Coordinates of N, CA and C in Angstrom, one line a residue:
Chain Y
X131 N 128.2 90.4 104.7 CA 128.2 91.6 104.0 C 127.8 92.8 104.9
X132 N 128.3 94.1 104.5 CA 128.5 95.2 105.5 C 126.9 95.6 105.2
X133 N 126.1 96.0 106.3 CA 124.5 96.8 106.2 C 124.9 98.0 106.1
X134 N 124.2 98.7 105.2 CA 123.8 100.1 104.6 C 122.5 100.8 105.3
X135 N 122.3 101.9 105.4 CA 121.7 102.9 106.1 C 121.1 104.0 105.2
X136 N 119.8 104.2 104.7 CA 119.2 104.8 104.0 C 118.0 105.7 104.0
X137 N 118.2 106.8 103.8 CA 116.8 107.3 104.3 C 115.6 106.9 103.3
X138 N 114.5 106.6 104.3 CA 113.5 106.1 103.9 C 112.6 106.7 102.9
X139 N 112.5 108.0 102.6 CA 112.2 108.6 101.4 C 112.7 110.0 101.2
X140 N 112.6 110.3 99.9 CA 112.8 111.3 99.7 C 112.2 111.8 98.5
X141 N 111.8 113.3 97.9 CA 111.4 113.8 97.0 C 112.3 114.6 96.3
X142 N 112.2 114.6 95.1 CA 113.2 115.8 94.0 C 112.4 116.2 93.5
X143 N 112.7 117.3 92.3 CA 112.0 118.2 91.6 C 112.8 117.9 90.4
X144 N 112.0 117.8 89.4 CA 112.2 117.0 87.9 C 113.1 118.6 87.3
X145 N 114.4 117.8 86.7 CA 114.8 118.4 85.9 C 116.4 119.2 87.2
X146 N 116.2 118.4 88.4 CA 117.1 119.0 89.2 C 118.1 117.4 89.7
X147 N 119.3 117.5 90.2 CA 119.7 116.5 90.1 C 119.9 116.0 91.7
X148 N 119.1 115.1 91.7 CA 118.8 113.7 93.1 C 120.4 113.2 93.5
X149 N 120.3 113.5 94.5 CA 121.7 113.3 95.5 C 120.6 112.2 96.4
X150 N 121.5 110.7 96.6 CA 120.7 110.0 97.6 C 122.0 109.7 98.5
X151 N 122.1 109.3 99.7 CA 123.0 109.1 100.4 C 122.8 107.5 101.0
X152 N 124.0 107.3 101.2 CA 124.0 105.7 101.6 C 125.1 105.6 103.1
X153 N 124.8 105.1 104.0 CA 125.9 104.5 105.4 C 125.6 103.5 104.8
X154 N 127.9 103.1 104.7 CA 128.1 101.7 105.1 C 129.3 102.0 105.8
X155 N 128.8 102.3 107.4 CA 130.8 102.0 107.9 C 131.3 101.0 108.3
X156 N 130.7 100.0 108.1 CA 131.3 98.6 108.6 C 131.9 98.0 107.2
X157 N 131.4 98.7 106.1 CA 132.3 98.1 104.6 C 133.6 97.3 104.9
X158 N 134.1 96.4 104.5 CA 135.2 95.9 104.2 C 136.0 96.1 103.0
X159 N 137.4 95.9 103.4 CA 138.4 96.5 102.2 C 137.6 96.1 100.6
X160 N 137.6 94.4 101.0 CA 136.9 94.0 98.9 C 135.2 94.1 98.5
X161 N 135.0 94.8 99.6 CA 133.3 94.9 99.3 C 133.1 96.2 98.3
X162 N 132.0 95.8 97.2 CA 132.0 96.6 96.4 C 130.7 97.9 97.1
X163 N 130.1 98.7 96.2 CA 129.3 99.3 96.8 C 128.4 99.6 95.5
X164 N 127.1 98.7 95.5 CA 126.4 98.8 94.4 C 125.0 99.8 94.7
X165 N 124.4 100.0 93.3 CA 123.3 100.5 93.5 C 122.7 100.2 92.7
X166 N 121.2 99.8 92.9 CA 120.0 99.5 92.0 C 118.9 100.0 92.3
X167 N 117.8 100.5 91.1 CA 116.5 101.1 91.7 C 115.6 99.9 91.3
X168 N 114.4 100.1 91.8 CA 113.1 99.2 91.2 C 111.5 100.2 91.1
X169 N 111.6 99.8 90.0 CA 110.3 100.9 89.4 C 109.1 100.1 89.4
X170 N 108.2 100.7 90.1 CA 106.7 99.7 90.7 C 106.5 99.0 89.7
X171 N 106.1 97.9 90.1 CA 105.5 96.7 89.1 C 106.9 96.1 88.4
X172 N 108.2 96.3 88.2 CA 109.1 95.8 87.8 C 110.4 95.4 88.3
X173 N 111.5 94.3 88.1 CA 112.5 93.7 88.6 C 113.5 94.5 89.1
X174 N 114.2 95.0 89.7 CA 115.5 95.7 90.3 C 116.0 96.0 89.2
X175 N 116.4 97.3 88.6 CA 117.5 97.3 87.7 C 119.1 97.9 88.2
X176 N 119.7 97.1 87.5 CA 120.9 97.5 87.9 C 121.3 99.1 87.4
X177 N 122.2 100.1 88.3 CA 122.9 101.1 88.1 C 124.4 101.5 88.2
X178 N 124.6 101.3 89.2 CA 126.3 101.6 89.3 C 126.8 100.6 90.2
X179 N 128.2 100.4 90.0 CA 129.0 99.9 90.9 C 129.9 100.8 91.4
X180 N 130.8 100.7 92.6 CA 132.1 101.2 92.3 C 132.9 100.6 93.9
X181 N 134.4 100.6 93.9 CA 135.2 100.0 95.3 C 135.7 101.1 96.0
X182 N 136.2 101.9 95.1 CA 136.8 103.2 95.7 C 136.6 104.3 94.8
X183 N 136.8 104.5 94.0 CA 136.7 105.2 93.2 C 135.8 105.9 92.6
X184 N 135.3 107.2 92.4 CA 134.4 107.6 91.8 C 133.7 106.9 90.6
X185 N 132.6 106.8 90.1 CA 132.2 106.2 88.8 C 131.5 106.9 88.1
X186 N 131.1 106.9 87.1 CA 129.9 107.2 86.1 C 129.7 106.5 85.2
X187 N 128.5 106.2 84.8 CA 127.8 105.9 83.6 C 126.7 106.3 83.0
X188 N 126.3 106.6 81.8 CA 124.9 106.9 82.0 C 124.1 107.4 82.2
X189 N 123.6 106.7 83.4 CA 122.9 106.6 84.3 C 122.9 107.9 85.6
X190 N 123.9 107.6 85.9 CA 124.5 108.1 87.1 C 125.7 108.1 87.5
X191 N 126.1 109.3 88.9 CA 127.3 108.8 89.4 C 127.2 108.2 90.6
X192 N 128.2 107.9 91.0 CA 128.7 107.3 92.3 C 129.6 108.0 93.0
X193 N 129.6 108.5 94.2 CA 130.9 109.7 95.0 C 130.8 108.5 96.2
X194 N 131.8 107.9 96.3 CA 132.3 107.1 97.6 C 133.2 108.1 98.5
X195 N 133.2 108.0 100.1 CA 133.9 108.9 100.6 C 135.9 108.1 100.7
X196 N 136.4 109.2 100.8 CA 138.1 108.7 100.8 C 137.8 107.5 102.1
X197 N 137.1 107.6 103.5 CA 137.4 106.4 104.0 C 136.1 105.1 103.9
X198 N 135.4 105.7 102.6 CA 134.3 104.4 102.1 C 133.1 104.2 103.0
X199 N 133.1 104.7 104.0 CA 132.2 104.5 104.7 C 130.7 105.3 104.1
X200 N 130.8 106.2 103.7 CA 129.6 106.5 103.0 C 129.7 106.5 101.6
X201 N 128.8 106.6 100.5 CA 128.5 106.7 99.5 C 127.2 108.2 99.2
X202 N 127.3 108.3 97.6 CA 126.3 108.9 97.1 C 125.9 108.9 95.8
X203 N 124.7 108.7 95.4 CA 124.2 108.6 94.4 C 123.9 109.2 93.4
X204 N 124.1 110.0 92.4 CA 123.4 111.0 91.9 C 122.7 111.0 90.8
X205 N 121.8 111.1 90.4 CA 121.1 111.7 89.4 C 121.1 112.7 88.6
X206 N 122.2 113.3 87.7 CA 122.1 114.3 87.2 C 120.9 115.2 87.5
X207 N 119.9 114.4 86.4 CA 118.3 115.5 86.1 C 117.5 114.5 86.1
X208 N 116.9 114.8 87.2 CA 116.1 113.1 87.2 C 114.7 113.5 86.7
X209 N 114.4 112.9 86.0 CA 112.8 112.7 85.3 C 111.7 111.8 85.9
X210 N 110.6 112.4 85.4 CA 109.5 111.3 86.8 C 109.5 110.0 86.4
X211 N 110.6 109.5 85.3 CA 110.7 108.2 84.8 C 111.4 107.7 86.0
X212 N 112.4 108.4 87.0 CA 113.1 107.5 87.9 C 112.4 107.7 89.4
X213 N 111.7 108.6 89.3 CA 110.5 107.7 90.6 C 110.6 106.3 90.8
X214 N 111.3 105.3 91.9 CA 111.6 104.4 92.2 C 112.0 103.9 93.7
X215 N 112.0 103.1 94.2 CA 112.8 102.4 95.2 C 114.2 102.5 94.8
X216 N 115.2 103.0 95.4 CA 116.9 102.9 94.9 C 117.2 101.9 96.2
X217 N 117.9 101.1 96.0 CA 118.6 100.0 97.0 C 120.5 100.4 96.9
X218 N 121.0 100.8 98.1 CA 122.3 100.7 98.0 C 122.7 99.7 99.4
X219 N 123.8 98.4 98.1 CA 124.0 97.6 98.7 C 125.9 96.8 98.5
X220 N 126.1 96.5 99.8 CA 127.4 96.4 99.7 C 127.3 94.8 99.9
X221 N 128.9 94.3 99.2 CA 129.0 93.3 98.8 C 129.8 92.8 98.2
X222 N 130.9 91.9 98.2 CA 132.0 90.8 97.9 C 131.8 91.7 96.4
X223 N 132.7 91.2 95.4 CA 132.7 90.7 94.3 C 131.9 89.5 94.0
X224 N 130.7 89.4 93.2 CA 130.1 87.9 93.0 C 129.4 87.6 93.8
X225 N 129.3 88.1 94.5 CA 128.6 88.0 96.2 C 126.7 87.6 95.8
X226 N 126.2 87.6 97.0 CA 124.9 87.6 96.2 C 124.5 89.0 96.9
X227 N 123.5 89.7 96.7 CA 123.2 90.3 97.2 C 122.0 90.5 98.0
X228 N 122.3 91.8 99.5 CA 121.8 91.6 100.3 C 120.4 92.9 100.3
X229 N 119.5 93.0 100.4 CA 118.4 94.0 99.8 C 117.8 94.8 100.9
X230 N 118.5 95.7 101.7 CA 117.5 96.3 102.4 C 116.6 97.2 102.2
X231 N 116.2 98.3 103.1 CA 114.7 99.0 103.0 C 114.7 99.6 101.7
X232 N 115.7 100.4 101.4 CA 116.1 101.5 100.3 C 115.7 102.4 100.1
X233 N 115.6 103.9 99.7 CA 115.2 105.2 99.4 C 113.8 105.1 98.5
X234 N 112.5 105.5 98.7 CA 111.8 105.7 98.2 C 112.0 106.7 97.4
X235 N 112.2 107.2 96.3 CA 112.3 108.3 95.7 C 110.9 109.3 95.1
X236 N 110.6 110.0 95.0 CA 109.3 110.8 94.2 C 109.8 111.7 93.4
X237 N 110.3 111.8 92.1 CA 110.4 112.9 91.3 C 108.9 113.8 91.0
X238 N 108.8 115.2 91.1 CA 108.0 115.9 91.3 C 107.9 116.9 90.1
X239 N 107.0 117.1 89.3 CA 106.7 117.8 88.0 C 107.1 119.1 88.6
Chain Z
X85 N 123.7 93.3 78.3 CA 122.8 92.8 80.0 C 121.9 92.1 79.3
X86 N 121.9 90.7 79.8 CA 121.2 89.7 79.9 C 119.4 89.8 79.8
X87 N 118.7 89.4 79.0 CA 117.0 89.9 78.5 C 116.7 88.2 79.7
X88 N 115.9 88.3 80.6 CA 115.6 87.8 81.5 C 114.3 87.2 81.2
X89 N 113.5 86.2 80.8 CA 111.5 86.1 81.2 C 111.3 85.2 82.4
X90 N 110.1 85.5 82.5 CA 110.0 84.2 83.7 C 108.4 84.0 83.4
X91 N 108.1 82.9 83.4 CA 106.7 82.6 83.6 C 106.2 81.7 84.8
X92 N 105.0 81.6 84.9 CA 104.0 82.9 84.2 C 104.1 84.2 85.6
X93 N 103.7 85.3 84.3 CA 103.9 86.5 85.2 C 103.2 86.8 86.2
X94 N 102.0 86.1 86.5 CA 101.2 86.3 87.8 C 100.2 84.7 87.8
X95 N 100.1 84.4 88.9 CA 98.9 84.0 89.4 C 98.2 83.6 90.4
X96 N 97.0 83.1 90.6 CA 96.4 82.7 91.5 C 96.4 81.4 92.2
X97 N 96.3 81.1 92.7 CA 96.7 79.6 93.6 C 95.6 79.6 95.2
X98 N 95.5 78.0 95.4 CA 94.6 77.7 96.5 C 96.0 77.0 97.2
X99 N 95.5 77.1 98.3 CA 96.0 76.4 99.4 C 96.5 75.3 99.8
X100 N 97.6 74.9 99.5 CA 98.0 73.1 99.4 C 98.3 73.0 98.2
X101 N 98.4 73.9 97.3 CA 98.7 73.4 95.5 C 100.3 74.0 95.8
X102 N 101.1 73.2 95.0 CA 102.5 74.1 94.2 C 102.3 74.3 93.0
X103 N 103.5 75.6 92.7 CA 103.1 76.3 91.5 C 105.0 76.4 91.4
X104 N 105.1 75.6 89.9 CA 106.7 75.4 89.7 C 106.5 77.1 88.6
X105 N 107.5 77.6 88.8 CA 108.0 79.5 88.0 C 109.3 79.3 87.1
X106 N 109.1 79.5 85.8 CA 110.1 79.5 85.1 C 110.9 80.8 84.9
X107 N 112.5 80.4 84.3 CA 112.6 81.5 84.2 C 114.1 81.4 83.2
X108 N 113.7 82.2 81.9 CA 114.7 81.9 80.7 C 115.5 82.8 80.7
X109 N 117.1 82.8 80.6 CA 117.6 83.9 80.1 C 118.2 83.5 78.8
X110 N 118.6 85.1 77.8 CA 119.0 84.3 76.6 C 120.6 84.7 76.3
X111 N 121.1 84.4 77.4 CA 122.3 84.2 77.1 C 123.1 82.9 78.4
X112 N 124.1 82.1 78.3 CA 124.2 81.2 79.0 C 124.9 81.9 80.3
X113 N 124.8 81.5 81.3 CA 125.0 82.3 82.5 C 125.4 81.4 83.6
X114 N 126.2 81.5 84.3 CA 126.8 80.3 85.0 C 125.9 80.2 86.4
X115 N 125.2 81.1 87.3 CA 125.0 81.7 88.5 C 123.5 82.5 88.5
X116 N 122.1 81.5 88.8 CA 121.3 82.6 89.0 C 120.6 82.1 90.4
X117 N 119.5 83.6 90.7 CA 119.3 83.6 92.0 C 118.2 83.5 91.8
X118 N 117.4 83.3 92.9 CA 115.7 83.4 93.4 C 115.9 84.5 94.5
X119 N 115.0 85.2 94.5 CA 114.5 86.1 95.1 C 112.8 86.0 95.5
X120 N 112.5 86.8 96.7 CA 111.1 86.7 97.4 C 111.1 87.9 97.3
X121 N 109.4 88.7 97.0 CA 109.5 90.1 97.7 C 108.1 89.8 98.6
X122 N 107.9 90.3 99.3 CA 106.7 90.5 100.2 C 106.1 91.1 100.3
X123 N 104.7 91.4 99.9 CA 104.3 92.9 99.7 C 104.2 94.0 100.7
X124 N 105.0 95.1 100.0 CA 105.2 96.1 100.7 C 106.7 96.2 101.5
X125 N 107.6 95.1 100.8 CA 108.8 94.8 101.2 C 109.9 94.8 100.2
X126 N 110.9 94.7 100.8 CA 112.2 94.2 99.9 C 112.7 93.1 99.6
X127 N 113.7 92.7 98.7 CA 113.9 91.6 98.3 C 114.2 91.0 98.8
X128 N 114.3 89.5 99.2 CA 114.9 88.6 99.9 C 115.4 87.3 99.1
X129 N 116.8 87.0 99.5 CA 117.1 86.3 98.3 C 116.7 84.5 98.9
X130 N 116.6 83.7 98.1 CA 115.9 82.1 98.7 C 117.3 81.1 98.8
X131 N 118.0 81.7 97.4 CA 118.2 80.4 96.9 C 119.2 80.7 95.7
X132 N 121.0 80.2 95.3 CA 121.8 80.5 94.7 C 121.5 79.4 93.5
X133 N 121.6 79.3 92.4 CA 121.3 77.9 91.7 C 122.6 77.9 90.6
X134 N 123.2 77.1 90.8 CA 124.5 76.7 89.4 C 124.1 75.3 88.9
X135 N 124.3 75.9 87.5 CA 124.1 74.6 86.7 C 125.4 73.4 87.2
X136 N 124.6 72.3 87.5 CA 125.2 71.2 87.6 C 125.3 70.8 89.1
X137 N 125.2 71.5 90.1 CA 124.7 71.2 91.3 C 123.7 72.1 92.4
X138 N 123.4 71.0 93.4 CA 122.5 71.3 94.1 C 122.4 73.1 94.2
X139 N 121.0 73.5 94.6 CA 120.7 75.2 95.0 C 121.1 75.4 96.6
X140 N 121.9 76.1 96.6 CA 122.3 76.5 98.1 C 121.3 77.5 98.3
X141 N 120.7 77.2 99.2 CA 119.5 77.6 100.0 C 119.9 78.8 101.2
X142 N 119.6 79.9 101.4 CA 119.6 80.9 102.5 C 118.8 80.3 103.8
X143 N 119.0 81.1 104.5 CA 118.7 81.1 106.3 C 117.1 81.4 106.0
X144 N 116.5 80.2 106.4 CA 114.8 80.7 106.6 C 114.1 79.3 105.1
X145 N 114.8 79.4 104.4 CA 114.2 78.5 103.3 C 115.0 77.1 102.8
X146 N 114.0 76.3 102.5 CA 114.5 74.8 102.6 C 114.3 73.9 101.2
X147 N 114.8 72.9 100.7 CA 114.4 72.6 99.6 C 113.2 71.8 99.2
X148 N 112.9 71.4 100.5 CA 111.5 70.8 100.3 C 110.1 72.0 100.1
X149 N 110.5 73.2 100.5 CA 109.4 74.2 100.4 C 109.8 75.6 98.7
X150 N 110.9 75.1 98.8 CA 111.7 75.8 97.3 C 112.6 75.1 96.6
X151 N 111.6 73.7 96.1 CA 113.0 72.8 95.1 C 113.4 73.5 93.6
X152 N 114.7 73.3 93.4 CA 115.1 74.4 92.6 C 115.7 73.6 91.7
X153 N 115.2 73.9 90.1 CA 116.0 73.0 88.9 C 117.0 73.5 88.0
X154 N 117.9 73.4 87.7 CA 118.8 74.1 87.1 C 119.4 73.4 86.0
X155 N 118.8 72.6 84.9 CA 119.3 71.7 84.0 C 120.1 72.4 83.0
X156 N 120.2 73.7 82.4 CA 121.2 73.9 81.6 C 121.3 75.7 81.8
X157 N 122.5 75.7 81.4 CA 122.7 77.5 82.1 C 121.9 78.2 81.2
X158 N 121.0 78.3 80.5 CA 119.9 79.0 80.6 C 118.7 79.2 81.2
X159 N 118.0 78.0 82.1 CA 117.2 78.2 82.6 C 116.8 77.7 83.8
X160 N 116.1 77.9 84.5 CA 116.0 77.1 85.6 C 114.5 77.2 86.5
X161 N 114.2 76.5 87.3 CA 112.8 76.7 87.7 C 112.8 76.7 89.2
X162 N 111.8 77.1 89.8 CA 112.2 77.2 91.0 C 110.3 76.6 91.4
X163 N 110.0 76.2 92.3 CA 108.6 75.3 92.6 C 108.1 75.9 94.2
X164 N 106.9 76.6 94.7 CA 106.8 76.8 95.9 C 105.7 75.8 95.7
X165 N 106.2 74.9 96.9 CA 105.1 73.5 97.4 C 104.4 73.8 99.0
X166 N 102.9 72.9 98.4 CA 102.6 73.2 99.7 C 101.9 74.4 100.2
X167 N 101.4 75.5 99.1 CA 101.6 76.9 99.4 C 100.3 77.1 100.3
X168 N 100.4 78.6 101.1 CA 99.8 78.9 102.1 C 99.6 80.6 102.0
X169 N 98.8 80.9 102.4 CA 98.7 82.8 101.8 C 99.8 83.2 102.1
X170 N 100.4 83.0 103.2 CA 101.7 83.7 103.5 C 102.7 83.5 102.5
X171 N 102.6 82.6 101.2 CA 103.6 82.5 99.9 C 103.4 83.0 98.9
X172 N 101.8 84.4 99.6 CA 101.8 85.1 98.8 C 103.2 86.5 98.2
X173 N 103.6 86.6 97.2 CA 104.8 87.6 97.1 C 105.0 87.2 95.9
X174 N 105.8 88.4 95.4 CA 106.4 88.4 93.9 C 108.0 87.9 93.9
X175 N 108.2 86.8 93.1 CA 109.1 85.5 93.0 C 110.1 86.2 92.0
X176 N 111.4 86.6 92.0 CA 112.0 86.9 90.7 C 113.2 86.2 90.6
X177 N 113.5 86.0 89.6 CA 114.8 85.1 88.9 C 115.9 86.5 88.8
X178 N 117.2 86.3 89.2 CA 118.3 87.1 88.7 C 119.6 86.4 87.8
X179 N 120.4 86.7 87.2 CA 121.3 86.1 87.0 C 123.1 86.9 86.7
X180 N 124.0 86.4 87.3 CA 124.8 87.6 86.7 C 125.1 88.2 85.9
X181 N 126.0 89.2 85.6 CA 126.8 89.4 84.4 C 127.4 89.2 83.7
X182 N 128.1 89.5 83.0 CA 129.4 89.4 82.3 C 130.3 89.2 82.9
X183 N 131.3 87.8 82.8 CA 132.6 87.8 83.5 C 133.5 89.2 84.0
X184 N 133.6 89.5 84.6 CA 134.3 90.6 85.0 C 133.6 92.1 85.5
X185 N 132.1 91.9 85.5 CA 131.5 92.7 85.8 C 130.5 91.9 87.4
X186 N 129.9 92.6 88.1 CA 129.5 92.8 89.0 C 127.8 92.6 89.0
X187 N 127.3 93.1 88.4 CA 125.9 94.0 88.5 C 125.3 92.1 88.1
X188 N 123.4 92.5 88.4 CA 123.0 91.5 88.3 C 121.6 91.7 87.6
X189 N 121.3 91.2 86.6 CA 120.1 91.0 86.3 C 119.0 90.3 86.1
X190 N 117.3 91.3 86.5 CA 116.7 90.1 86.5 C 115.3 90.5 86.3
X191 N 114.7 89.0 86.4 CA 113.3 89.3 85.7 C 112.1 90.1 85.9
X192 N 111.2 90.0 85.5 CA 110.1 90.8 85.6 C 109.7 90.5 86.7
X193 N 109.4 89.3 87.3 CA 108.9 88.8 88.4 C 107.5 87.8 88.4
X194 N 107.2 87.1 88.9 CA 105.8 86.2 89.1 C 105.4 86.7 90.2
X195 N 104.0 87.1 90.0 CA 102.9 87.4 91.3 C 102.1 86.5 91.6
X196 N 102.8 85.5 93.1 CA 101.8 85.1 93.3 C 100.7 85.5 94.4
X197 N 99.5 84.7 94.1 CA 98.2 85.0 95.4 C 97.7 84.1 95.6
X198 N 98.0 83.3 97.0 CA 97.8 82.1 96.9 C 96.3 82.4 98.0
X199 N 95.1 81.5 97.7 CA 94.0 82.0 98.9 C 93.8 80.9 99.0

């Protein structure tokens, strides 16, 4: 699986919307490009997927670039409920996944 | 998305004891995972488990130190034997999605503290 590159923390201001950024330039054509946060004391939750294409749910969006090598995450209006670890991680279809450092986030009153 | 438990959610342990970790999901699921976190770290996955045959094990972990049980696609257990402080870490069960989806869910996690 292709490794991802993430800055190690970052802070927002509540009610403004969190742009996180992700390197993967070694992505492969069928690797997808996922994203999960983990909220202290609890399991990874899943957020978005996406291969090429823009996404949304929710949650959030997903902006992949035309040659895939970067990604970004967004948060509309993020609330100090998403203070979290975010993990962006690339990966097969089905694949298992691979967990590196990921974005410390701090939403800020 | 899959409602995930695992027991028990934390505990303490001496040195030389195993401690087997459950973990229920309530829907049947063909594919779930073990994961390690280390404190102050990220996830590390152990161990792939399918109902009906052996757990394929990752680089670093072996089945005599993580025997892994998988008797019916709801649940499966996973056993750290032998333990040592360094097996101190939070243990979590994942499992996938919905056919045709991606994403993966998973449990609360077990804390262990082994002294």
């Amino acid at each position: 699986d292709a490794k991802t590159t993430q800055p190690t923390s970052m802070d927002c201001a509540e009610g403004r919307a969190a742009n996180l950024p992700c390197n993967h330039s070694t992505i492969s054509g069928n690797e997808y490009v996922y994203w999960y946060r983990q909220i202290h004391s609890q399991g990874p939750q899943y957020i978005i997927h996406g291969l090429k294409n823009n996404e949304t749910n929710e949650m959030a969006s997903l902006i992949i670039t035309e040659d895939r090598k970067s990604s970004t995450l967004i948060l509309p209006h993020a609330t100090l409920r998403d203070t979290a670890v975010y993990y962006c991680i690339v990966s097969g279809a089905g694949n298992k996944l691979t967990f590196g450092g990921g974005t410390r986030v701090l939403v800020k009153p | 998305s899959a409602v995930i438990s695992q027991k028990p959610s934390r505990d303490i342990c001496q040195r030389g004891t195993s401690l087997t970790i459950q973990c229920q999901v309530d829907s049947q699921v063909t594919m779930m995972f073990w994961y390690r976190q280390q404190p102050g770290q990220s996830l590390t996955l152990i161990a792939t488990a399918n109902q009906g045959s052996e757990a394929t094990y990752e680089s670093g972990f072996v089945i005599d130190k993580f025997p892994i049980s998988r008797p019916n696609l709801t649940f499966s257990t996973l056993t750290v034997s032998n333990m040592s402080p360094e097996d101190s870490s939070i243990y979590l069960c994942s499992v996938e999605g919905n056919a045709g989806t991606y994403e993966q869910y998973f449990g609360p996690g077990t804390r262990l503290t082994v002294t």
